[in-house]
GROMACS .gro file of C-alpha atoms in nm:
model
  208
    1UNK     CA    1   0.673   1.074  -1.164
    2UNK     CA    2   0.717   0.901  -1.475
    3UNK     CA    3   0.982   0.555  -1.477
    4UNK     CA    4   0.835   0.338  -1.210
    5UNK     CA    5   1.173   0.142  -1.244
    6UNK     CA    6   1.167  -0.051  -0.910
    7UNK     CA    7   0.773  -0.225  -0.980
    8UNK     CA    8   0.871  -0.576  -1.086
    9UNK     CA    9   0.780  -0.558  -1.454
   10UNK     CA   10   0.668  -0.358  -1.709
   11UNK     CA   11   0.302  -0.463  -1.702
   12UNK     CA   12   0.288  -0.347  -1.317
   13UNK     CA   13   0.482  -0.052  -1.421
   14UNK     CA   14   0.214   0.039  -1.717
   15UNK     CA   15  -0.063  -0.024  -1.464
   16UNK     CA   16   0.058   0.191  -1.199
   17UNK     CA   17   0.125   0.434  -1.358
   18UNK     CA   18  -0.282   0.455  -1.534
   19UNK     CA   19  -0.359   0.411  -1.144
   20UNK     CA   20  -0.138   0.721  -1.045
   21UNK     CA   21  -0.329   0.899  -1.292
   22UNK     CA   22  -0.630   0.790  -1.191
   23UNK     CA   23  -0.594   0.903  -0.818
   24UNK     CA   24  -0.352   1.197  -0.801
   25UNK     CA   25  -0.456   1.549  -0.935
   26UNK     CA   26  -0.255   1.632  -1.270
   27UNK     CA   27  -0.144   1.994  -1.144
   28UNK     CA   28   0.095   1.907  -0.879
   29UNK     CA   29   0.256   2.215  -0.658
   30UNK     CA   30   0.624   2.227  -0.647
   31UNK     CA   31   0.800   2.087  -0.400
   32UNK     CA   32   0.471   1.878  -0.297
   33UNK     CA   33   0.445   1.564  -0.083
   34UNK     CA   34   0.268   1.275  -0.116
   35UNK     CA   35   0.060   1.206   0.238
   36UNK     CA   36  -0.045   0.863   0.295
   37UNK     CA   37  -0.234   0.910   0.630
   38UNK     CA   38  -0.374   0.570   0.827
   39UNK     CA   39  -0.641   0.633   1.099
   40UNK     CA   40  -0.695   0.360   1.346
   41UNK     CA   41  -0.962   0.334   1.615
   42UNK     CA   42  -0.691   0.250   1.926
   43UNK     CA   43  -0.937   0.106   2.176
   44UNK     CA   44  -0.842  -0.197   2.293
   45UNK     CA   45  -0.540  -0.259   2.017
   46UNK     CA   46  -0.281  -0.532   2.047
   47UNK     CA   47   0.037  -0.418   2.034
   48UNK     CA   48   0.119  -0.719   1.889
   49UNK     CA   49  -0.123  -0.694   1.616
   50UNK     CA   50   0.003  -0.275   1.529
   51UNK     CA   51   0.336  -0.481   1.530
   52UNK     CA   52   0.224  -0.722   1.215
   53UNK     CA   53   0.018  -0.468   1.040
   54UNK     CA   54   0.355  -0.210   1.037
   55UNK     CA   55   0.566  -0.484   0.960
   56UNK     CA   56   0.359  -0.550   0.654
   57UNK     CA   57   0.338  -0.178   0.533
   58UNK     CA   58   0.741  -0.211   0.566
   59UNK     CA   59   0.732  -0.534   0.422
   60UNK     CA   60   0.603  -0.427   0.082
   61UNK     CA   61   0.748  -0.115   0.087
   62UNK     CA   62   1.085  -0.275   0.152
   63UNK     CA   63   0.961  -0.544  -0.171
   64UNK     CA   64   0.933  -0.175  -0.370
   65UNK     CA   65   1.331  -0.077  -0.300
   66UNK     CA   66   1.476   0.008  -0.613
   67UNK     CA   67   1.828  -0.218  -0.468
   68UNK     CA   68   1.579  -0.497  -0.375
   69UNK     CA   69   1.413  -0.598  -0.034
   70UNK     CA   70   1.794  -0.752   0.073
   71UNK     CA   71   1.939  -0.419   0.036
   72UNK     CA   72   1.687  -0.219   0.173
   73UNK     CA   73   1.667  -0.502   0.535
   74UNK     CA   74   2.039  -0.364   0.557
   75UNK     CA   75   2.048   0.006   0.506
   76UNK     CA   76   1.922   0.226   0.774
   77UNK     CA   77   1.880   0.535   0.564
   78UNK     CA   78   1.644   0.348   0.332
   79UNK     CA   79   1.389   0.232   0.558
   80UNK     CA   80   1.017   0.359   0.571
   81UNK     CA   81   0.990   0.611   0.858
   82UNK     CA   82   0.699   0.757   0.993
   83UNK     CA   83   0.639   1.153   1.004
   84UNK     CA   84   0.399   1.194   1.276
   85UNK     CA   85   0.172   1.030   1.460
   86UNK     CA   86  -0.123   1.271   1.576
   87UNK     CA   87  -0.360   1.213   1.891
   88UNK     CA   88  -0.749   1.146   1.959
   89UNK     CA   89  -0.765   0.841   1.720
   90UNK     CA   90  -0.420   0.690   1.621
   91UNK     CA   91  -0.347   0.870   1.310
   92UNK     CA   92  -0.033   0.730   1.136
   93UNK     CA   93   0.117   0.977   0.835
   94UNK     CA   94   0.406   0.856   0.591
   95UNK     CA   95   0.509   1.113   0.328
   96UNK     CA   96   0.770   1.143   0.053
   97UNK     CA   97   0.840   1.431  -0.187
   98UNK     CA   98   0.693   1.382  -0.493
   99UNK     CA   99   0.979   1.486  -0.737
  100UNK     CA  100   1.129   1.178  -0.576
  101UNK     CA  101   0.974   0.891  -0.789
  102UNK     CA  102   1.163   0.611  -0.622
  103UNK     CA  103   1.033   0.688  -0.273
  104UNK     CA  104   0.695   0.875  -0.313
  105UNK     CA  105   0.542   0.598  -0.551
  106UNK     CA  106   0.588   0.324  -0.311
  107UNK     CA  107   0.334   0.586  -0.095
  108UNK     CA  108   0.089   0.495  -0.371
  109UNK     CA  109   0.172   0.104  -0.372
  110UNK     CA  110   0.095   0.106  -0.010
  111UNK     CA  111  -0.241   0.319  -0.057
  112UNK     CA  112  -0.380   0.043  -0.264
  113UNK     CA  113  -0.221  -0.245  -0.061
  114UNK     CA  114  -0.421  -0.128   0.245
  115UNK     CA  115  -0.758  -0.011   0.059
  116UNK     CA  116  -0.821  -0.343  -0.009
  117UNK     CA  117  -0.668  -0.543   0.222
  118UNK     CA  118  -1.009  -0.614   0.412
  119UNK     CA  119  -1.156  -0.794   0.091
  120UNK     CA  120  -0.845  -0.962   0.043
  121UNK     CA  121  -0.872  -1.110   0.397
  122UNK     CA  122  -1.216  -1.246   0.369
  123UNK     CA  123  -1.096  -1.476   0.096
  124UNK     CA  124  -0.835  -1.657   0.314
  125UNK     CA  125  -1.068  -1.799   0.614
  126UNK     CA  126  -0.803  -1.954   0.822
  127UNK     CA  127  -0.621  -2.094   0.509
  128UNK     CA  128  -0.270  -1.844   0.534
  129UNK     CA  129  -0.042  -2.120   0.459
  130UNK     CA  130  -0.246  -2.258   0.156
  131UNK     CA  131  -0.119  -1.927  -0.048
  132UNK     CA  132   0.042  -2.160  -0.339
  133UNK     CA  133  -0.258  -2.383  -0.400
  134UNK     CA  134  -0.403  -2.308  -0.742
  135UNK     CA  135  -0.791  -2.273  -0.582
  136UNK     CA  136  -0.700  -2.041  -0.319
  137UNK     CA  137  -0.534  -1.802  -0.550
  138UNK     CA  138  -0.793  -1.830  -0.737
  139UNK     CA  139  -1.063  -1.764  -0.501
  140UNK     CA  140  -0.848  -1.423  -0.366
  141UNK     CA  141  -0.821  -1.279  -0.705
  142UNK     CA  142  -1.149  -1.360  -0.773
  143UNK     CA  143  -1.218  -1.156  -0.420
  144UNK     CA  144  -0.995  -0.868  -0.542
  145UNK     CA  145  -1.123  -0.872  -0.901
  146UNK     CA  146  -1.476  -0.792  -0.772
  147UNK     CA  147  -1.313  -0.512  -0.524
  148UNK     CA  148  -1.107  -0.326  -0.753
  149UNK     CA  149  -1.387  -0.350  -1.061
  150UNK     CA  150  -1.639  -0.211  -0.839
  151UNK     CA  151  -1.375   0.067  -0.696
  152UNK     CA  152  -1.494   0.413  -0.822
  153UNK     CA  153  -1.183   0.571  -0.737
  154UNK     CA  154  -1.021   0.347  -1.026
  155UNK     CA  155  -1.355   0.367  -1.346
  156UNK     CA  156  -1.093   0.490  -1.562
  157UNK     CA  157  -0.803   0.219  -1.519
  158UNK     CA  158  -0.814  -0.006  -1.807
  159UNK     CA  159  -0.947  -0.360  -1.759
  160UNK     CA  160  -0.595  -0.487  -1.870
  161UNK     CA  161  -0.422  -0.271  -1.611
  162UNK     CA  162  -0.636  -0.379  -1.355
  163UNK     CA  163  -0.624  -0.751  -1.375
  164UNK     CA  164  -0.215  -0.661  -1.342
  165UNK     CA  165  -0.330  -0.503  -1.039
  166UNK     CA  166  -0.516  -0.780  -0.907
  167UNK     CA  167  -0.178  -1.008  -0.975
  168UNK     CA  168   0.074  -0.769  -0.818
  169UNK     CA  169  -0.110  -0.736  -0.492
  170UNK     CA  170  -0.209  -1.119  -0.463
  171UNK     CA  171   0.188  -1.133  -0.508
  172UNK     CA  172   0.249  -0.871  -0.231
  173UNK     CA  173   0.009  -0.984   0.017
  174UNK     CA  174   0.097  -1.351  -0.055
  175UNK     CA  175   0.477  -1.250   0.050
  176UNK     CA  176   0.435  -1.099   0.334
  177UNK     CA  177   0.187  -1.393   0.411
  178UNK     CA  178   0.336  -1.412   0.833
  179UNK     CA  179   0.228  -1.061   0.891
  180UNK     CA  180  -0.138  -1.104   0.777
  181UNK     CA  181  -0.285  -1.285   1.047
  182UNK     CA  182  -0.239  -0.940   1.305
  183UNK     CA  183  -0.292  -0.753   0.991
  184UNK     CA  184  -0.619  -0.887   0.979
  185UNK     CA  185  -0.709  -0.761   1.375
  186UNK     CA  186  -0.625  -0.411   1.253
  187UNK     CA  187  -0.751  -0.399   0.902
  188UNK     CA  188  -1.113  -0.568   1.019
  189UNK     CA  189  -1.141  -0.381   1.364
  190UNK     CA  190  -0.919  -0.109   1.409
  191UNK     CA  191  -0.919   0.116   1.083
  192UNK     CA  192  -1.095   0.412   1.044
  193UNK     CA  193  -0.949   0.623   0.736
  194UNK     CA  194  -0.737   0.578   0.470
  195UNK     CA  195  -0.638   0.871   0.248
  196UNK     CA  196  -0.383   0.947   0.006
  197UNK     CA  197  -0.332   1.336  -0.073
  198UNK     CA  198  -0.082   1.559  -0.227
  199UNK     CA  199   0.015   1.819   0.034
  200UNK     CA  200   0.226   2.134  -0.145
  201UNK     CA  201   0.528   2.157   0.039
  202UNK     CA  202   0.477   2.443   0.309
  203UNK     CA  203   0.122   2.240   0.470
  204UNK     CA  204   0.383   1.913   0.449
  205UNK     CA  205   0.402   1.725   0.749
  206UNK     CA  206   0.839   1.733   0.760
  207UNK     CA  207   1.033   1.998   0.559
  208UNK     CA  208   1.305   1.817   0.338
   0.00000   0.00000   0.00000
């Protein structure tokens, strides 16, 4: 995975690409997948709110479509699908071969969408619609500038890299902006887990 073509600019390209290195392993099987699995506590969930928090995952992936979020709205065969879903605790898995840049990096987008999500939220209060007003963004990258700087997982992402971080997701989650309210049900009450791994390609949830 090397030309992150379809991230909106070269900064966010630079930066994601010092974050994929940060997370994956460098020794990658052949023919491996990239597993993003979501684990939700289903007790009591509104369907509703499952509704808002899937339609943001396809939301931003759909923002990540190397044709543009247009294009990908109207093509079928483009849109995010999910693998399995396994029983006990809802456990939601999304996966994309990893020799395929343009669909397995989005996987990675999504990862870090969702990790910090839940600090994201507490910056808004009740304020969703106030996402233009030069205080509130303020106060949410503040919110995610303290998250991600504090985020082991990411000690060796440049600071540089990271505040382009900060601006793509306050971007993302500012766009998808009608989905958050559920969002917030599910990312403050119902998840569990949220991992990322690289699967070689016989342990892969789907064969290609």
């Amino acid at each position: 995975m090397e030309q992150l073509t379809f991230l909106p600019s070269s900064l966010f390209r630079s930066a994601f690409l010092e974050i994929q290195e940060a997370i994956l392993p460098k020794q990658i099987p052949g023919r491996a997948k990239l597993e993003l699995a979501i684990t939700l506590d289903d007790t009591g969930i509104g369907v509703r709110d499952l509704a808002n928090y899937l339609r943001l995952i396809d939301g931003v992936y759909g923002r990540l479509d190397p044709k543009g979020y247009r294009s990908y709205a109207q093509r079928e065969n483009a849109y995010l699908r999910i693998d399995e879903v396994r029983s006990g605790s809802m456990e939601v898995i999304l996966s994309e071969l990893l020799a395929t840049t343009e669909r397995a990096v989005p996987l990675l987008v999504l990862y870090v969408m969702l990790k910090y999500l839940p600090e994201f939220l507490k910056s808004l209060a009740s304020a969703y619609k106030d996402f233009e007003e030069a205080r509130h963004t303020r106060l949410r990258r503040k919110q995610l500038s303290d998250t991600i700087h504090a985020d082991k997982e990411l000690q060796s992402v440049s600071k540089g890299s990271k505040q382009h971080l900060i601006e793509f997701l306050d971007d993302m989650y500012a766009s998808e902006a009608s989905n958050l309210r559920g969002a917030r049900r599910i990312a403050e009450l119902h998840l569990k887990e949220l991992i990322l791994r690289v699967v070689p390609g016989r342990e892969a949830t789907k064969e290609s």
